[in-house]
Amino acid sequence: LHPADIALLLESLPIAERLLVWNLVPAERDGAVLLEVAEGVRKTLIADMDRKEILSAARHLDSDEIADLVPALPKDIVADLLQSLDREDRAQVQSLLSFPEGTVGALMDFDMLTVREDNRLELVLRYLRRRRQLPSHASHCMVVDRDGILQGLLPIEELLLRDPETKVGEVMVKDPIFFYTTDQDQEALRRFERYDLVSAPVVNIHHQLVGRLTVDAVMEEVREAAQKDLLAQVGLREEEDLFAPLVKSARNRWAWLAINLMTAFLASRVIGLFDGTIEKLVALASLMPIVASVGGNVGNQTIALVIRGLALEQIQPANRRRLLFKELGISLVNGLLWGSVMGLFTYLLYGHLALSLVMMGAMVLNLLLAACAGVLIPLGMKKAGQDPVIGSSVVLTAITDSMGFFIFLGLATLFLR
Amino acid sequence: LHPADIALLLESLPIAERLLVWNLVPAERDGAVLLEVAEGVRKTLIADMDRKEILSAARHLDSDEIADLVPALPKDIVADLLQSLDREDRAQVQSLLSFPEGTVGALMDFDMLTVREDNRLELVLRYLRRRRQLPSHASHCMVVDRDGILQGLLPIEELLLRDPETKVGEVMVKDPIFFYTTDQDQEALRRFERYDLVSAPVVNIHHQLVGRLTVDAVMEEVREAAQKDLLAQVGLREEEDLFAPLVKSARNRWAWLAINLMTAFLASRVIGLFDGTIEKLVALASLMPIVASVGGNVGNQTIALVIRGLALEQIQPANRRRLLFKELGISLVNGLLWGSVMGLFTYLLYGHLALSLVMMGAMVLNLLLAACAGVLIPLGMKKAGQDPVIGSSVVLTAITDSMGFFIFLGLATLFLR
């Protein structure tokens, strides 16, 4: 079994059975499995291991892998673990941990082949043969000068195809795509995808080669980001383990519940303002949720389009205004069309012409509001440095609900007396 | 500029400016740019090209790239295009088009290096040198027998590290991960990620090598799938271009709007059943949206967790029942807790003890219902062969809204007289 398969098995098991299986995993594979499991599950496994087991699991890992595990380990064990490494590995782990999460520096590894510009290919070949094994995803050697400054990339295929007497400098790619340690991982991901990269050099601000970024690290990041988004949209942090204890899971959902209760309470108070109107015409109570609900839905469609446009960098300052007008236009068309349909239904149900006109007017106005909010909320969050995926929809629904009720009941108060 | 950069520029421009820029792109790069742009935008560009331009753009593309373009081309031009290809390319394009979208067959390319088990490495090296260039992402040569049946993989690094007199069969990987043309792309994606692959062989049912799958094709698929999901959740098809004509965009949103109106109308009719109760106590009209809204939110949290669990294959028939009970337990805890909070608020606002007890009871019951629906709807859709991401949330909200109103107003009718 591949460590990833063992990880999947552990993730699908309830805690008791999970720990039984975990104890059957041979000690030398513990580290590889820990790397593969989801964060929530990783914590339950580590809680079951003693200091000696953790240190021995780490012995089979590279420094970038150890750095990935550190956040899940108890603090006192981290100190011991760093002590147990040799000087170079310790320095590498510490350097990785010093980069903030979400940067290229935190994602890179150190498994590189470096050569000099004036080496002949024949020398490079001898160097590789001495290593006996190439690093995974080694599509090229990095070319650096005496000061460690990145000069170019030597594709492995050149070693196969060229005369061994050729110098590295003659066949290297002189203008390679590279990353700074401080680049955002989302940006790296976009460039890996855009330029079909398999691995790329990572440099510091002095342009010195410090590590490399590989497609598998980036791809894992894409997948995790997509899942985080799906969960973040409903206010869940990623760590929730499918089989975490009940009270812990319940607590994980409180923040979102509390926010939702507050916004719903607000909407409810808006309705409360119109008690007198509703008392006179109780049909308003059944019709008002329709206006609110359609506004929320239309606004969320706009949000989804804007978030995608931002992610693909299709939305720029220059085309924002045009986008807003377009969404307003769509809302006007759809509001008039579907507002008429709902107006007709209202007339058929209640035989009250003024009420059906109020229904139609409220739908048009709430859809226009929804389009505005759907464009401006994610753009505003992005501008404020927030992730627009998280919370855009909550804010929008709070607005379209409260204002939907307000518009509909307000129009009714004005025109239905 | 890289074709991907030109594509991004075109996507961010309104139609008129987009076509201006498009006409500035040199003809020999047209094909590469068309491959990179989003589907909606691709159609607007192709509509602007005449037959000759399209045929000449295709001349610079590989057969797998041509197959990617075909769905966007006018039918009569496809026939001409196929005629213009040589026999081998035409057969390749036709074979790619014969595989349904969403399968590995439709994603593969033909840019492979094939060798025989009894070749010496020295011969393989000479063969590669004659080619002068390796295919992109060529991490290994495919080893096949006389009948084209896949025998193993020869990692390129073995060519560098081993004695040239070694036979391929001695150093090849005998049990490689491979795909069938009929495998689902989602499954391929999971395995590329799980086993950190860069490229993998694709075989037919007779185990004959027919193509290869590369990490860039798979990664593009991941990203597109993630974006499709984000849009599909709000009932949008992927093709909507940010700057499509207004009426076309408006129409794209109708299906979702119509469904939403129907479910909202249904909920409204449920409220209509209780006109008499609301007339007697108009406070019910302001409180009822709270019950419905909290139910919808809690249910959507459960749906997000279940969808993630399904995507990661953590949810199996064996643990489904346990998952349902756990979610019910969380809803009970949160319902009692937050139901009490809302009951208290209701009492403070209206000073009506029975009303606040009805509020609390309705919250508990609707949260339990939401947990049930949140687990069962995505599992049911998955079982029925549907994508649980699309529509789960609509069905859930329809249930939690209508039933939320029904439970709250029903309890009020029973206990508040």
JSON list of C-alpha atoms in Angstrom, two decimals, chain B residues 120-203:
[
{"chain": "B", "resi": 120, "resn": "ARG", "atom": "CA", "xyz": [19.91, -1.64, -25.04]},
{"chain": "B", "resi": 121, "resn": "LEU", "atom": "CA", "xyz": [19.95, 1.83, -23.45]},
{"chain": "B", "resi": 122, "resn": "GLU", "atom": "CA", "xyz": [22.55, 2.85, -25.99]},
{"chain": "B", "resi": 123, "resn": "LEU", "atom": "CA", "xyz": [20.03, 2.28, -28.81]},
{"chain": "B", "resi": 124, "resn": "VAL", "atom": "CA", "xyz": [17.36, 4.25, -26.96]},
{"chain": "B", "resi": 125, "resn": "LEU", "atom": "CA", "xyz": [19.83, 7.12, -26.58]},
{"chain": "B", "resi": 126, "resn": "ARG", "atom": "CA", "xyz": [20.56, 7.11, -30.29]},
{"chain": "B", "resi": 127, "resn": "TYR", "atom": "CA", "xyz": [16.82, 7.08, -31.04]},
{"chain": "B", "resi": 128, "resn": "LEU", "atom": "CA", "xyz": [16.28, 10.09, -28.77]},
{"chain": "B", "resi": 129, "resn": "ARG", "atom": "CA", "xyz": [19.20, 12.00, -30.31]},
{"chain": "B", "resi": 130, "resn": "ARG", "atom": "CA", "xyz": [17.71, 11.47, -33.76]},
{"chain": "B", "resi": 131, "resn": "ARG", "atom": "CA", "xyz": [14.44, 13.06, -32.55]},
{"chain": "B", "resi": 132, "resn": "ARG", "atom": "CA", "xyz": [16.46, 16.13, -31.43]},
{"chain": "B", "resi": 133, "resn": "GLN", "atom": "CA", "xyz": [13.74, 17.15, -28.94]},
{"chain": "B", "resi": 134, "resn": "LEU", "atom": "CA", "xyz": [11.87, 15.31, -26.24]},
{"chain": "B", "resi": 135, "resn": "PRO", "atom": "CA", "xyz": [8.11, 15.76, -25.82]},
{"chain": "B", "resi": 136, "resn": "SER", "atom": "CA", "xyz": [7.10, 18.10, -22.99]},
{"chain": "B", "resi": 137, "resn": "HIS", "atom": "CA", "xyz": [6.74, 16.38, -19.61]},
{"chain": "B", "resi": 138, "resn": "ALA", "atom": "CA", "xyz": [8.62, 13.31, -20.91]},
{"chain": "B", "resi": 139, "resn": "SER", "atom": "CA", "xyz": [9.64, 11.78, -17.60]},
{"chain": "B", "resi": 140, "resn": "HIS", "atom": "CA", "xyz": [9.95, 8.31, -19.11]},
{"chain": "B", "resi": 141, "resn": "CYS", "atom": "CA", "xyz": [9.82, 6.18, -22.26]},
{"chain": "B", "resi": 142, "resn": "MET", "atom": "CA", "xyz": [6.95, 3.70, -22.62]},
{"chain": "B", "resi": 143, "resn": "VAL", "atom": "CA", "xyz": [8.03, 0.07, -23.02]},
{"chain": "B", "resi": 144, "resn": "VAL", "atom": "CA", "xyz": [5.74, -1.99, -25.29]},
{"chain": "B", "resi": 145, "resn": "ASP", "atom": "CA", "xyz": [5.96, -5.45, -26.86]},
{"chain": "B", "resi": 146, "resn": "ARG", "atom": "CA", "xyz": [5.51, -6.41, -30.53]},
{"chain": "B", "resi": 147, "resn": "ASP", "atom": "CA", "xyz": [1.69, -6.17, -30.19]},
{"chain": "B", "resi": 148, "resn": "GLY", "atom": "CA", "xyz": [1.84, -2.71, -28.63]},
{"chain": "B", "resi": 149, "resn": "ILE", "atom": "CA", "xyz": [0.97, -4.05, -25.17]},
{"chain": "B", "resi": 150, "resn": "LEU", "atom": "CA", "xyz": [2.35, -1.94, -22.31]},
{"chain": "B", "resi": 151, "resn": "GLN", "atom": "CA", "xyz": [5.18, -3.73, -20.48]},
{"chain": "B", "resi": 152, "resn": "GLY", "atom": "CA", "xyz": [6.59, -1.01, -18.26]},
{"chain": "B", "resi": 153, "resn": "LEU", "atom": "CA", "xyz": [8.15, 2.43, -18.06]},
{"chain": "B", "resi": 154, "resn": "LEU", "atom": "CA", "xyz": [11.76, 3.44, -18.54]},
{"chain": "B", "resi": 155, "resn": "PRO", "atom": "CA", "xyz": [12.49, 6.56, -16.46]},
{"chain": "B", "resi": 156, "resn": "ILE", "atom": "CA", "xyz": [14.58, 9.05, -18.44]},
{"chain": "B", "resi": 157, "resn": "GLU", "atom": "CA", "xyz": [17.01, 9.27, -15.53]},
{"chain": "B", "resi": 158, "resn": "GLU", "atom": "CA", "xyz": [17.99, 5.62, -16.03]},
{"chain": "B", "resi": 159, "resn": "LEU", "atom": "CA", "xyz": [19.33, 6.65, -19.44]},
{"chain": "B", "resi": 160, "resn": "LEU", "atom": "CA", "xyz": [21.62, 9.12, -17.71]},
{"chain": "B", "resi": 161, "resn": "LEU", "atom": "CA", "xyz": [22.69, 7.01, -14.77]},
{"chain": "B", "resi": 162, "resn": "ARG", "atom": "CA", "xyz": [23.08, 3.47, -16.17]},
{"chain": "B", "resi": 163, "resn": "ASP", "atom": "CA", "xyz": [25.65, 1.73, -18.29]},
{"chain": "B", "resi": 164, "resn": "PRO", "atom": "CA", "xyz": [24.56, 2.12, -21.98]},
{"chain": "B", "resi": 165, "resn": "GLU", "atom": "CA", "xyz": [24.94, -1.64, -22.45]},
{"chain": "B", "resi": 166, "resn": "THR", "atom": "CA", "xyz": [22.09, -2.37, -19.99]},
{"chain": "B", "resi": 167, "resn": "LYS", "atom": "CA", "xyz": [18.86, -3.69, -21.50]},
{"chain": "B", "resi": 168, "resn": "VAL", "atom": "CA", "xyz": [15.64, -1.69, -21.07]},
{"chain": "B", "resi": 169, "resn": "GLY", "atom": "CA", "xyz": [13.93, -4.71, -19.45]},
{"chain": "B", "resi": 170, "resn": "GLU", "atom": "CA", "xyz": [16.49, -4.77, -16.62]},
{"chain": "B", "resi": 171, "resn": "VAL", "atom": "CA", "xyz": [15.89, -1.24, -15.41]},
{"chain": "B", "resi": 172, "resn": "MET", "atom": "CA", "xyz": [12.29, -0.49, -16.37]},
{"chain": "B", "resi": 173, "resn": "VAL", "atom": "CA", "xyz": [9.51, -0.04, -13.82]},
{"chain": "B", "resi": 174, "resn": "LYS", "atom": "CA", "xyz": [7.52, -3.22, -14.33]},
{"chain": "B", "resi": 175, "resn": "ASP", "atom": "CA", "xyz": [4.31, -2.30, -12.51]},
{"chain": "B", "resi": 176, "resn": "PRO", "atom": "CA", "xyz": [3.61, 1.30, -13.52]},
{"chain": "B", "resi": 177, "resn": "ILE", "atom": "CA", "xyz": [0.44, 3.24, -12.77]},
{"chain": "B", "resi": 178, "resn": "PHE", "atom": "CA", "xyz": [-1.56, 3.47, -16.01]},
{"chain": "B", "resi": 179, "resn": "PHE", "atom": "CA", "xyz": [-5.02, 4.55, -17.09]},
{"chain": "B", "resi": 180, "resn": "TYR", "atom": "CA", "xyz": [-7.67, 3.11, -19.34]},
{"chain": "B", "resi": 181, "resn": "THR", "atom": "CA", "xyz": [-9.14, 5.43, -21.99]},
{"chain": "B", "resi": 182, "resn": "THR", "atom": "CA", "xyz": [-12.52, 4.94, -20.30]},
{"chain": "B", "resi": 183, "resn": "ASP", "atom": "CA", "xyz": [-11.36, 6.02, -16.80]},
{"chain": "B", "resi": 184, "resn": "GLN", "atom": "CA", "xyz": [-13.05, 9.13, -15.42]},
{"chain": "B", "resi": 185, "resn": "ASP", "atom": "CA", "xyz": [-10.91, 12.28, -15.40]},
{"chain": "B", "resi": 186, "resn": "GLN", "atom": "CA", "xyz": [-11.77, 12.91, -11.73]},
{"chain": "B", "resi": 187, "resn": "GLU", "atom": "CA", "xyz": [-10.28, 9.54, -10.86]},
{"chain": "B", "resi": 188, "resn": "ALA", "atom": "CA", "xyz": [-7.16, 10.30, -12.94]},
{"chain": "B", "resi": 189, "resn": "LEU", "atom": "CA", "xyz": [-6.80, 13.61, -11.15]},
{"chain": "B", "resi": 190, "resn": "ARG", "atom": "CA", "xyz": [-6.98, 11.93, -7.74]},
{"chain": "B", "resi": 191, "resn": "ARG", "atom": "CA", "xyz": [-4.33, 9.41, -8.74]},
{"chain": "B", "resi": 192, "resn": "PHE", "atom": "CA", "xyz": [-2.00, 12.03, -10.26]},
{"chain": "B", "resi": 193, "resn": "GLU", "atom": "CA", "xyz": [-2.19, 13.89, -7.01]},
{"chain": "B", "resi": 194, "resn": "ARG", "atom": "CA", "xyz": [-2.02, 10.87, -4.74]},
{"chain": "B", "resi": 195, "resn": "TYR", "atom": "CA", "xyz": [1.04, 9.37, -6.46]},
{"chain": "B", "resi": 196, "resn": "ASP", "atom": "CA", "xyz": [2.71, 12.63, -7.57]},
{"chain": "B", "resi": 197, "resn": "LEU", "atom": "CA", "xyz": [2.75, 11.70, -11.27]},
{"chain": "B", "resi": 198, "resn": "VAL", "atom": "CA", "xyz": [4.10, 13.88, -14.11]},
{"chain": "B", "resi": 199, "resn": "SER", "atom": "CA", "xyz": [2.83, 11.71, -16.96]},
{"chain": "B", "resi": 200, "resn": "ALA", "atom": "CA", "xyz": [1.32, 8.26, -17.26]},
{"chain": "B", "resi": 201, "resn": "PRO", "atom": "CA", "xyz": [0.52, 5.81, -20.07]},
{"chain": "B", "resi": 202, "resn": "VAL", "atom": "CA", "xyz": [-3.04, 5.32, -21.32]},
{"chain": "B", "resi": 203, "resn": "VAL", "atom": "CA", "xyz": [-4.09, 1.87, -22.62]}
]
